[in-house]
CSV table of C-alpha atoms in Angstrom, one decimal:
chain,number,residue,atom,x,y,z
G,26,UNK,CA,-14.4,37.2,-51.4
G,27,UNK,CA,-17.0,35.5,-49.2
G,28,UNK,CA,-17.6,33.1,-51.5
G,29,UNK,CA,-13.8,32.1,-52.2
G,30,UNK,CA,-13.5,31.9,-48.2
G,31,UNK,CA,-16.7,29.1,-48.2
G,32,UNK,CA,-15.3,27.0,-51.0
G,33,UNK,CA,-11.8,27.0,-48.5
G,34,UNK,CA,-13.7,26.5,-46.0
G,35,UNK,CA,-16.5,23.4,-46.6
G,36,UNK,CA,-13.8,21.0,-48.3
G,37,UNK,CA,-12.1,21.0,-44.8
G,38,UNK,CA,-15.1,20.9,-43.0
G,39,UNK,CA,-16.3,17.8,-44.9
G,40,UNK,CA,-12.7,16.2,-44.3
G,41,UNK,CA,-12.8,17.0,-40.7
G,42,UNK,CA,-16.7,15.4,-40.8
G,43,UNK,CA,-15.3,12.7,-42.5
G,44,UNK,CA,-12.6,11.9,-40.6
G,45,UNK,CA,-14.6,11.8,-37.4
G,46,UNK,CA,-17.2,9.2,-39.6
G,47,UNK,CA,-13.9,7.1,-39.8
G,48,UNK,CA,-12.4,7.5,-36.4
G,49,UNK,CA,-14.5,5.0,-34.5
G,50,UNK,CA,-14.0,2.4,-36.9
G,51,UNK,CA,-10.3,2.7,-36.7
G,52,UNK,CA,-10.0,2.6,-33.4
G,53,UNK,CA,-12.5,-0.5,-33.2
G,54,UNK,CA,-9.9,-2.5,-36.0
G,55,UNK,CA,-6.8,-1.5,-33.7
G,56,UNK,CA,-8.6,-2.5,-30.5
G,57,UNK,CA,-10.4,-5.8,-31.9
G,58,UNK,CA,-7.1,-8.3,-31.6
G,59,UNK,CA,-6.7,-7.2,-27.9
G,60,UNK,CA,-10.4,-7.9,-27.2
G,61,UNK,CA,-10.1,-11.3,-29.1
G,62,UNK,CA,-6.9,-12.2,-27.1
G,63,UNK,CA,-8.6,-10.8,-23.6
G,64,UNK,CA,-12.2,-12.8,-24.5
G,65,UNK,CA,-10.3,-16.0,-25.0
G,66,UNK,CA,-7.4,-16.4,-22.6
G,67,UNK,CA,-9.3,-14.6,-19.8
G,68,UNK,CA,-13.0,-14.4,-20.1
G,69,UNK,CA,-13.6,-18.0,-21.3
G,70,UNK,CA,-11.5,-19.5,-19.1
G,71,UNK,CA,-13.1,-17.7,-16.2
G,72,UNK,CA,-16.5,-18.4,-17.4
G,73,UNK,CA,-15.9,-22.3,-18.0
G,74,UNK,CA,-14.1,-22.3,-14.7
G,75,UNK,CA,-18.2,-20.7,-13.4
G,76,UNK,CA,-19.8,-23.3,-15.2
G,77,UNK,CA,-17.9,-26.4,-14.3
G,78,UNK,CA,-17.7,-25.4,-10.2
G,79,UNK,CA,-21.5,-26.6,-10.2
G,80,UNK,CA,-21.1,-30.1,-11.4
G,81,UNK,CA,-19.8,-33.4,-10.2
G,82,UNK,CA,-17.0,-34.5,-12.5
G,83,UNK,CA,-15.9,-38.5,-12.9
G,84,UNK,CA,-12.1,-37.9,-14.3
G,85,UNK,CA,-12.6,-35.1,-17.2
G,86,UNK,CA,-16.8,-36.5,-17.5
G,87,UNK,CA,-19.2,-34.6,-16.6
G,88,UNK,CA,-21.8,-35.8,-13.9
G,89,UNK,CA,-24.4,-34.3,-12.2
G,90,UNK,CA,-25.1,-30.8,-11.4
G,91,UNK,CA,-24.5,-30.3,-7.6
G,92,UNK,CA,-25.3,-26.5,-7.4
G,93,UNK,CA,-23.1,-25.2,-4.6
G,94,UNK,CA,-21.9,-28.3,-3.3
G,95,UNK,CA,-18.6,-28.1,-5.0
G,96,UNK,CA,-18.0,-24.9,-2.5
G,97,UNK,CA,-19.2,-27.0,0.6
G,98,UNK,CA,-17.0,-30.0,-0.2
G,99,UNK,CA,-13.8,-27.2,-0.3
G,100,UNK,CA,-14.9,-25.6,2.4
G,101,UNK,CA,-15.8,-28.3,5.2
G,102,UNK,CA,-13.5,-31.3,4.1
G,103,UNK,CA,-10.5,-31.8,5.7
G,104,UNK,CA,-8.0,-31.4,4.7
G,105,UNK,CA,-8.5,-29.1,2.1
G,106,UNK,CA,-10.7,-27.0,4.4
G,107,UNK,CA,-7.6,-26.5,6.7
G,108,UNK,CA,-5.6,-25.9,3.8
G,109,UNK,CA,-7.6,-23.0,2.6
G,110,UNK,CA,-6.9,-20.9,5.9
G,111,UNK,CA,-3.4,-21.5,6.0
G,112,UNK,CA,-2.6,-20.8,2.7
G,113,UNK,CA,-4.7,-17.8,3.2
G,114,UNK,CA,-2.9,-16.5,5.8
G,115,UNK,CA,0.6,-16.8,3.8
G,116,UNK,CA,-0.9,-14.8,1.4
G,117,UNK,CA,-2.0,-12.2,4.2
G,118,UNK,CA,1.7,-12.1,5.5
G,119,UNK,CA,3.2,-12.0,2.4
G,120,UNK,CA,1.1,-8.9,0.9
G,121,UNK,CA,2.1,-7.4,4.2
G,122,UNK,CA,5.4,-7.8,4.0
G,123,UNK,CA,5.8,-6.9,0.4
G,124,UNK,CA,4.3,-3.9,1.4
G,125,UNK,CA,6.2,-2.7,4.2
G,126,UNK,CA,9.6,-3.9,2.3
G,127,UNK,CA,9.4,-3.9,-1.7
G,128,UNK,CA,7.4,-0.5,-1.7
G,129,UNK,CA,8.8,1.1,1.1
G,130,UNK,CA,12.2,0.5,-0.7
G,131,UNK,CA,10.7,1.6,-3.8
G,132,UNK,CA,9.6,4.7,-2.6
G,133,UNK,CA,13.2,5.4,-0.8
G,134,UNK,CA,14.9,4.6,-4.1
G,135,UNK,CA,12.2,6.9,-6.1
G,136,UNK,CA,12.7,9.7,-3.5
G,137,UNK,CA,17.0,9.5,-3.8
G,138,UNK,CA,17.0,9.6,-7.4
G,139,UNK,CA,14.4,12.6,-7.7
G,140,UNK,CA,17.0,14.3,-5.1
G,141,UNK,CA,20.1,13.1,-7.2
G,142,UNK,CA,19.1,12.8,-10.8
G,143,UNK,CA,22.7,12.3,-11.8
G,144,UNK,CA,22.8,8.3,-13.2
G,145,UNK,CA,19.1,8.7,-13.0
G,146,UNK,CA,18.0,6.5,-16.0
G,147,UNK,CA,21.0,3.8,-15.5
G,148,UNK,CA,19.8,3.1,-11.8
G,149,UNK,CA,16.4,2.9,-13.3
G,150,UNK,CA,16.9,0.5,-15.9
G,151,UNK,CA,19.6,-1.8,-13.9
G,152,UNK,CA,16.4,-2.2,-10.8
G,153,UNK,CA,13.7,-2.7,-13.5
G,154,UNK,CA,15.9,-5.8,-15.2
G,155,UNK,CA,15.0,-8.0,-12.9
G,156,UNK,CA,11.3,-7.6,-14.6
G,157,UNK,CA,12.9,-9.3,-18.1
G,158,UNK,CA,13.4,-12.5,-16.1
G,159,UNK,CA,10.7,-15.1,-15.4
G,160,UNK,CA,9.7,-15.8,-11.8
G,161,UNK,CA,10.5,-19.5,-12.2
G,162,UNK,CA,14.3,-18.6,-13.3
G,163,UNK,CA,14.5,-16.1,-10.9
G,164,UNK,CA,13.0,-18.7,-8.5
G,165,UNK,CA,15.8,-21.3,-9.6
G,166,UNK,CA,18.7,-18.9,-9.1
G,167,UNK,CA,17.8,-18.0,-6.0
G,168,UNK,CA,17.4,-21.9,-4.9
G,169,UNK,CA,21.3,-22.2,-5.9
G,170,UNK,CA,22.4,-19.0,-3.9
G,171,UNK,CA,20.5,-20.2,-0.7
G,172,UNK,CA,21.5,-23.5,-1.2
G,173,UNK,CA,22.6,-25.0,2.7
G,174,UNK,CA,25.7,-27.2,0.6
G,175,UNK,CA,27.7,-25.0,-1.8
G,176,UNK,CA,25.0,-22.0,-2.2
G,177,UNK,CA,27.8,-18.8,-2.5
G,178,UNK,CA,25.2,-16.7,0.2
G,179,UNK,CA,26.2,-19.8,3.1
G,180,UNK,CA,30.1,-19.8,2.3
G,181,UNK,CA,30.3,-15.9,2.3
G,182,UNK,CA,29.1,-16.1,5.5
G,183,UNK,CA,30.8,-18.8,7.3
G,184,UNK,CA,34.1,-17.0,5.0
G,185,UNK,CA,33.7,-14.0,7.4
G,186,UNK,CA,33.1,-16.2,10.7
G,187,UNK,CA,29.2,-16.3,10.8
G,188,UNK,CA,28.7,-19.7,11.0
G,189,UNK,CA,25.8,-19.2,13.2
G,190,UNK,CA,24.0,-17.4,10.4
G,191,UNK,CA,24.5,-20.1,7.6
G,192,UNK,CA,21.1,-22.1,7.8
G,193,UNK,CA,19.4,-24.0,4.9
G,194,UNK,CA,17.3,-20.8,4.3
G,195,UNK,CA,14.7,-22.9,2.4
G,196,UNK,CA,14.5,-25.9,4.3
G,197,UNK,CA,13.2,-24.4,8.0
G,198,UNK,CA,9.7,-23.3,8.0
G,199,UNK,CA,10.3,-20.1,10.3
G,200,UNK,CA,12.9,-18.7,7.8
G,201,UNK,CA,11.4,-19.9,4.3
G,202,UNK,CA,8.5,-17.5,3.8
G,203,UNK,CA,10.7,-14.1,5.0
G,204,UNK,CA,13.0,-15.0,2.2
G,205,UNK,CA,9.8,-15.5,-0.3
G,206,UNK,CA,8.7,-11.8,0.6
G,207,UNK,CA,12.6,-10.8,0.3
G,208,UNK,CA,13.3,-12.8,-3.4
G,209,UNK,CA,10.0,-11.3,-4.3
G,210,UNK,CA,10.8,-7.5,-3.3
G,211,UNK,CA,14.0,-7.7,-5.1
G,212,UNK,CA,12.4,-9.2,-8.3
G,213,UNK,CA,9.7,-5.9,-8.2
G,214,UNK,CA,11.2,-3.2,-6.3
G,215,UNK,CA,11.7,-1.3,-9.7
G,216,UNK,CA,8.1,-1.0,-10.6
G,217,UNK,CA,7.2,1.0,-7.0
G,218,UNK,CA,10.2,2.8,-7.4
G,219,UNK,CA,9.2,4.2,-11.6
G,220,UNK,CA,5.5,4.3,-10.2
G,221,UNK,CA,6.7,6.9,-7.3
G,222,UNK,CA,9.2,8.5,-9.6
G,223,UNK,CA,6.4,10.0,-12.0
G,224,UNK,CA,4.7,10.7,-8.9
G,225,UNK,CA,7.6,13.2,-7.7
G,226,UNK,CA,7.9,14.4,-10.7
G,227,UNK,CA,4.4,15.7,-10.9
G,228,UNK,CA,4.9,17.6,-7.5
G,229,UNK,CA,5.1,21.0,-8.3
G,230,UNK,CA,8.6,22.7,-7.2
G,231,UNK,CA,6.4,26.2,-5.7
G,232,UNK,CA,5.0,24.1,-2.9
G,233,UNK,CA,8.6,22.6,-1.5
G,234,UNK,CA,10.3,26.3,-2.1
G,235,UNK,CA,7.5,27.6,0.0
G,236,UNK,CA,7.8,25.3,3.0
G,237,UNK,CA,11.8,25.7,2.4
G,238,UNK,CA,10.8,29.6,2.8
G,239,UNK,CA,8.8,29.0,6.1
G,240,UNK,CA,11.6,26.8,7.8
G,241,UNK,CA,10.4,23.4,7.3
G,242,UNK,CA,13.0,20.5,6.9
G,243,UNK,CA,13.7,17.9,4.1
G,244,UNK,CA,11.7,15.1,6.3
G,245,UNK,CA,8.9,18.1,7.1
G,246,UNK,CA,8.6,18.9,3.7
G,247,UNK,CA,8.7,15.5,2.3
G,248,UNK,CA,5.9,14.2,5.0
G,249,UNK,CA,3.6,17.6,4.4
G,250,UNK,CA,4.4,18.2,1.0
G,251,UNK,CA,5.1,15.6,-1.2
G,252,UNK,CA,3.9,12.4,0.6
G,253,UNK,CA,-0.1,14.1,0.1
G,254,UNK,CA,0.5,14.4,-3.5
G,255,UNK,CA,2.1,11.0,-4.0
G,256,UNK,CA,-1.4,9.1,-2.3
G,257,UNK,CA,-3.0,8.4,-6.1
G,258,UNK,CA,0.4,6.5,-6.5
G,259,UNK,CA,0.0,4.4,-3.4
G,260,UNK,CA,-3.2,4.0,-4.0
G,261,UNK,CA,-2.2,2.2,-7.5
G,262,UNK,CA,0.6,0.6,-6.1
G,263,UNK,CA,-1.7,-0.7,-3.0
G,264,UNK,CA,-4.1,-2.5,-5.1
G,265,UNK,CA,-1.2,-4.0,-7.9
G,266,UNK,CA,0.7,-5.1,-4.7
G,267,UNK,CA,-2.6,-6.9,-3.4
G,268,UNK,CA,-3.4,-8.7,-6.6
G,269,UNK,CA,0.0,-9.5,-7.2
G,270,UNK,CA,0.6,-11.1,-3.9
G,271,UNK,CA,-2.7,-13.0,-4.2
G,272,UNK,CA,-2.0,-14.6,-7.6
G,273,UNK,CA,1.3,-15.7,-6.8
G,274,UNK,CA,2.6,-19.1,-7.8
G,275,UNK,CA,5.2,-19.4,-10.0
G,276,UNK,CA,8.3,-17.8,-7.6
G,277,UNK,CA,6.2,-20.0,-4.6
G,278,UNK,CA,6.4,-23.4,-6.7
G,279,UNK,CA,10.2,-22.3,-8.1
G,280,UNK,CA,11.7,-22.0,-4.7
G,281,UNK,CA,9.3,-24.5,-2.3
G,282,UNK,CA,7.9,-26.7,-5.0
G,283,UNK,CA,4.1,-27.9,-5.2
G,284,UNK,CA,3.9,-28.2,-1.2
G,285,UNK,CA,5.0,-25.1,-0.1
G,286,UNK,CA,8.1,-26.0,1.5
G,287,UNK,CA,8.6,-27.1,4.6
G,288,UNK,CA,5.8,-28.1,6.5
G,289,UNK,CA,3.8,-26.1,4.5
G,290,UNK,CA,5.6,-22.3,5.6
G,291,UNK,CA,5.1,-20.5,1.8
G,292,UNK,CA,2.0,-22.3,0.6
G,293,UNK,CA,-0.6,-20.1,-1.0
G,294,UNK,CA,-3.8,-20.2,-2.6
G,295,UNK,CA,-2.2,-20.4,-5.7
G,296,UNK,CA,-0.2,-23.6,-5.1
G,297,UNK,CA,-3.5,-25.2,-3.0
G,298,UNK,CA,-5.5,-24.6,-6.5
G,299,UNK,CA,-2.8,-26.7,-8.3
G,300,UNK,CA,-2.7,-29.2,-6.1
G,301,UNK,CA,-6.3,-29.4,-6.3
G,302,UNK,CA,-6.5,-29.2,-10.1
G,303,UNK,CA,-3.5,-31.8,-11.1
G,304,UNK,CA,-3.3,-33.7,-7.7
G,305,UNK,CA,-6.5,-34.1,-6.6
G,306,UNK,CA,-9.4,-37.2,-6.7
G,307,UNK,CA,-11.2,-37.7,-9.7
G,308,UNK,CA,-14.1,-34.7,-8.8
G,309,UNK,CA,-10.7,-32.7,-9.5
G,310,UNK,CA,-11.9,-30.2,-12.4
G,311,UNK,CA,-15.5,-29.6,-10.0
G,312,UNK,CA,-13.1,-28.3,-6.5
G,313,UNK,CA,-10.4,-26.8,-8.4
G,314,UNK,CA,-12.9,-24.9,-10.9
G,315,UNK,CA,-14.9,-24.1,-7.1
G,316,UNK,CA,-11.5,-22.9,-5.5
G,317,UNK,CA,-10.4,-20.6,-8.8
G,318,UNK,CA,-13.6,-18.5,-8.3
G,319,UNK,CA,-13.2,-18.3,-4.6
G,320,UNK,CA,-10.1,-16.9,-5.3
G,321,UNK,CA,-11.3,-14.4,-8.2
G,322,UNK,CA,-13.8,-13.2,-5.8
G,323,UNK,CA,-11.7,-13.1,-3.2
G,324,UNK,CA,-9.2,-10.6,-5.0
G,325,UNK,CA,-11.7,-8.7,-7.3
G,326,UNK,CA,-13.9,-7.9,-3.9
G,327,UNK,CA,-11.1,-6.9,-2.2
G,328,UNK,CA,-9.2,-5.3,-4.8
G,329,UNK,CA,-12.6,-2.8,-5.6
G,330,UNK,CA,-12.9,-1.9,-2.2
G,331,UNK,CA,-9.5,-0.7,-1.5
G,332,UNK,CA,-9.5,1.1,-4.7
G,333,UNK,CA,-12.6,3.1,-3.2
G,334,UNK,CA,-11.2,2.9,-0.2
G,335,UNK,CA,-7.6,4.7,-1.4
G,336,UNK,CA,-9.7,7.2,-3.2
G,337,UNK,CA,-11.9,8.6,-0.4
G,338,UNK,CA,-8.2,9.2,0.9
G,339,UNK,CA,-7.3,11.0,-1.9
G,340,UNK,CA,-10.7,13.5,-1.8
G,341,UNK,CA,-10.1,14.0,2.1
């Protein structure tokens, strides 16, 4: 009988041994294309963009190595120098405003469909569609609405007698990048809003009964009970939001074109590098490759320490 059992027994455990031998190799085949895709269209690129920030170019020739002063020249020169803090604070306000409107929408929107899950999933997919569209059409459409001549958003208002309102929302620097943050929120407000969604789900329904048993309210509750739980979500969403708003250039370029829009009210760091790469002088390819690692820096530093940041906030 105890031999029987060990003839059952080793063929399984030589699959199972086998199996394991195999494993690593699978998973290696399956993850090899990604890695190819991720080396070439990521890695090189950022890597040639290291290399050629420390020489002199003549047109697309290489010169002569300058070391560092690539980074000087973009720094100190004007006006590029003075374009580099302006278009770094746009990106400043914008990832501040996105933050106080697209996620604090998102969250609001999460938190009324965990309370009513009735049309749950059709709400869900009808403010995630807006992620199917590029942010150039997106950018386009929303140049027609605001349009100051026949856009529909200036003749619905003058239609209900607020003339006073209809403005060329585009065209006037103090209005241009508060409408950026607003065509950007409603483009993105569906990915906070699935992101806090799971979060609620996760937040386990013996905690809310209890404070409902000791008297607290829906805003007490939500603020002691389920906000705590939902701070590895923010936390996420934080650091997406940042890089996000820091790489932005496509909605930017869609709706103010390669300048910014007026007087320069929505440039960013990601129209300054274009300018830079395609509109520059002929040491173009050396100051543009300079300014894209700035920029990497610039949002990889920042982006690490507010992910350590958020989760010290988590453990306290």
């Amino acid at each position: 009988m105890v031999q029987a059992q060990e003839l059952t027994v080793r063929p399984t455990w030589r699959r199972r041994r086998q199996v394991g031998r195999t494993a690593p190799g699978w998973i290696a085949a399956f993850c090899l294309p990604a890695f190819v895709l991720y080396g070439l269209f990521l890695v090189v690129p950022l890597l040639t963009a290291f290399y050629y920030g420390f020489f002199r170019w003549e047109g697309t020739r290489q010169g002569e190595f300058v070391g560092i002063g690539n980074y000087q020249e973009i720094l100190t020169r004007y006006p590029l120098s003075d374009q580099i803090s302006a278009a770094l604070g746009h990106n400043v306000l914008f990832f501040v405003g996105t933050m106080a409107i697209q996620n604090t929408v998102g969250l609001g929107l999460a938190v009324l469909l965990h309370r009513s899950p009735r049309g749950k999933r059709l709400f869900q997919t009808l403010f995630s569609l807006p992620y199917l569209i590029s942010p150039l059409i997106v950018g386009y459409i929303w140049s027609l609405l605001l349009s100051p001549t026949f856009g529909p958003i200036n003749v619905a208002l003058r239609g209900v007698g607020l003339d006073s309102w209809a403005r060329p929302w585009l065209g006037e620097p103090d209005t241009a990048l508060p409408v950026l943050i607003l065509v950007n929120a409603w483009q993105w407000v569906g990915g906070p809003m699935l992101i806090f969604g799971a979060a609620l789900a996760g937040v386990p329904r013996e905690l809310e009964e209890a404070a409902a048993m000791d008297g607290a309210s829906a805003t007490r509750t939500f603020w002691s009970v389920r906000f705590p739980l939902l701070m590895p979500a923010v936390g996420v969403i934080t650091v997406l939001t940042f890089i996000g708003c820091f790489n932005i250039f496509d909605l930017v370029y869609a709706l103010g074109g390669s300048d910014g829009g007026p007087g320069g009210a929505m440039d960013v760091l990601g129209l300054l590098y274009y300018r830079t790469a395609f509109q520059g002088g002929s040491n173009a390819i050396g100051e543009s490759s300079a300014l894209a690692m700035l920029i990497f820096v610039l949002i990889f530093g920042i982006s690490v320490a507010l992910e350590r940041v958020l989760r010290r906030r988590e453990v306290t």
